[in-house]
Amino acid sequence: MEIHDSSPPFDASVEAGPTPAESLLFQFPKRLLPLRESQVDGLLAVNLPGREGIGRLLAQFMTSLADEHAKFSARDAVRREPPRST
């Protein structure tokens, strides 16, 4: 798993391996993240193992969001802007 800033153009590729690759793409507006820009910058383009530790928990959560999105109610989808941290 990687986190990228999609504001500037970027290229992403996956090398072919013995098994098919799958991907999920989630986009979040920076203004909705409860982090300062400098905190977000430190997370960008850093590999996070999706099969162990906190990366595994995040991968399971994001996969569940993708798999179950049709079951969410309109109320579940409401966005609320978090308070900005300083």
mmCIF file of C-alpha atoms in Angstrom:
data_model
loop_
_atom_site.group_PDB
_atom_site.id
_atom_site.type_symbol
_atom_site.label_atom_id
_atom_site.label_comp_id
_atom_site.label_asym_id
_atom_site.label_seq_id
_atom_site.Cartn_x
_atom_site.Cartn_y
_atom_site.Cartn_z
ATOM 1 C CA MET A 1 0.000 0.000 0.000
ATOM 2 C CA GLU A 2 1.104 3.498 -0.722
ATOM 3 C CA ILE A 3 -0.332 6.927 -0.146
ATOM 4 C CA HIS A 4 0.096 9.448 -2.944
ATOM 5 C CA ASP A 5 -0.776 13.083 -3.331
ATOM 6 C CA SER A 6 -2.916 13.177 -6.471
ATOM 7 C CA SER A 7 -2.715 16.981 -6.725
ATOM 8 C CA PRO A 8 0.334 16.877 -9.029
ATOM 9 C CA PRO A 9 0.506 14.323 -11.862
ATOM 10 C CA PHE A 10 2.102 10.983 -10.959
ATOM 11 C CA ASP A 11 2.653 7.611 -12.609
ATOM 12 C CA ALA A 12 2.000 4.283 -10.945
ATOM 13 C CA SER A 13 2.799 0.827 -12.251
ATOM 14 C CA VAL A 14 2.728 -2.747 -11.038
ATOM 15 C CA GLU A 15 5.231 -5.270 -12.287
ATOM 16 C CA ALA A 16 3.749 -8.511 -13.564
ATOM 17 C CA GLY A 17 4.185 -11.381 -11.165
ATOM 18 C CA PRO A 18 2.986 -14.950 -10.812
ATOM 19 C CA THR A 19 -0.451 -13.864 -9.551
ATOM 20 C CA PRO A 20 -2.831 -11.179 -10.791
ATOM 21 C CA ALA A 21 -2.593 -7.840 -9.009
ATOM 22 C CA GLU A 22 -5.602 -6.052 -7.579
ATOM 23 C CA SER A 23 -5.851 -2.476 -6.494
ATOM 24 C CA LEU A 24 -8.241 -0.162 -4.712
ATOM 25 C CA LEU A 25 -7.999 3.567 -5.118
ATOM 26 C CA PHE A 26 -9.426 5.815 -2.436
ATOM 27 C CA GLN A 27 -9.187 9.578 -2.748
ATOM 28 C CA PHE A 28 -9.622 11.965 0.150
ATOM 29 C CA PRO A 29 -9.554 15.741 -0.131
ATOM 30 C CA LYS A 30 -6.653 17.069 1.926
ATOM 31 C CA ARG A 31 -8.968 19.492 3.676
ATOM 32 C CA LEU A 32 -10.886 16.543 5.160
ATOM 33 C CA LEU A 33 -7.810 14.963 6.707
ATOM 34 C CA PRO A 34 -7.246 15.863 10.360
ATOM 35 C CA LEU A 35 -3.519 16.368 9.690
ATOM 36 C CA ARG A 36 -1.252 19.269 8.876
ATOM 37 C CA GLU A 37 0.209 19.282 5.369
ATOM 38 C CA SER A 38 3.672 18.533 6.798
ATOM 39 C CA GLN A 39 2.259 15.420 8.515
ATOM 40 C CA VAL A 40 0.664 14.222 5.271
ATOM 41 C CA ASP A 41 3.900 14.845 3.348
ATOM 42 C CA GLY A 42 5.728 12.426 5.668
ATOM 43 C CA LEU A 43 3.307 9.629 4.722
ATOM 44 C CA LEU A 44 3.551 10.013 0.942
ATOM 45 C CA ALA A 45 5.171 7.356 -1.263
ATOM 46 C CA VAL A 46 6.217 5.257 1.733
ATOM 47 C CA ASN A 47 5.500 1.545 1.353
ATOM 48 C CA LEU A 48 3.225 0.164 4.044
ATOM 49 C CA PRO A 49 3.112 -3.645 4.210
ATOM 50 C CA GLY A 50 -0.514 -4.681 3.755
ATOM 51 C CA ARG A 51 -0.056 -8.160 5.204
ATOM 52 C CA GLU A 52 1.157 -7.330 8.694
ATOM 53 C CA GLY A 53 0.785 -4.854 11.514
ATOM 54 C CA ILE A 54 -1.170 -1.635 11.151
ATOM 55 C CA GLY A 55 -0.944 -1.912 7.355
ATOM 56 C CA ARG A 56 -2.915 -5.160 7.506
ATOM 57 C CA LEU A 57 -5.618 -3.527 9.639
ATOM 58 C CA LEU A 58 -5.816 -0.585 7.236
ATOM 59 C CA ALA A 59 -5.956 -2.912 4.222
ATOM 60 C CA GLN A 60 -8.792 -4.934 5.786
ATOM 61 C CA PHE A 61 -10.710 -1.756 6.620
ATOM 62 C CA MET A 62 -10.292 -0.249 3.149
ATOM 63 C CA THR A 63 -11.186 -3.538 1.459
ATOM 64 C CA SER A 64 -14.327 -3.769 3.602
ATOM 65 C CA LEU A 65 -15.289 -0.234 2.586
ATOM 66 C CA ALA A 66 -14.932 -1.144 -1.068
ATOM 67 C CA ASP A 67 -16.740 -4.485 -0.748
ATOM 68 C CA GLU A 68 -19.611 -3.245 1.400
ATOM 69 C CA HIS A 69 -20.220 0.257 0.028
ATOM 70 C CA ALA A 70 -23.555 -0.682 -1.532
ATOM 71 C CA LYS A 71 -24.891 -1.681 1.894
ATOM 72 C CA PHE A 72 -24.176 1.706 3.488
ATOM 73 C CA SER A 73 -27.056 4.078 4.069
ATOM 74 C CA ALA A 74 -27.207 7.678 2.907
ATOM 75 C CA ARG A 75 -26.516 8.679 6.508
ATOM 76 C CA ASP A 76 -23.303 6.614 6.466
ATOM 77 C CA ALA A 77 -22.104 8.592 3.457
ATOM 78 C CA VAL A 78 -22.506 12.034 5.023
ATOM 79 C CA ARG A 79 -19.210 13.885 5.225
ATOM 80 C CA ARG A 80 -18.389 16.133 8.100
ATOM 81 C CA GLU A 81 -15.323 18.299 7.958
ATOM 82 C CA PRO A 82 -13.064 17.500 10.927
ATOM 83 C CA PRO A 83 -11.572 20.303 13.007
ATOM 84 C CA ARG A 84 -8.210 21.444 11.664
ATOM 85 C CA SER A 85 -5.242 20.505 13.806
ATOM 86 C CA THR A 86 -2.565 23.119 14.300
#
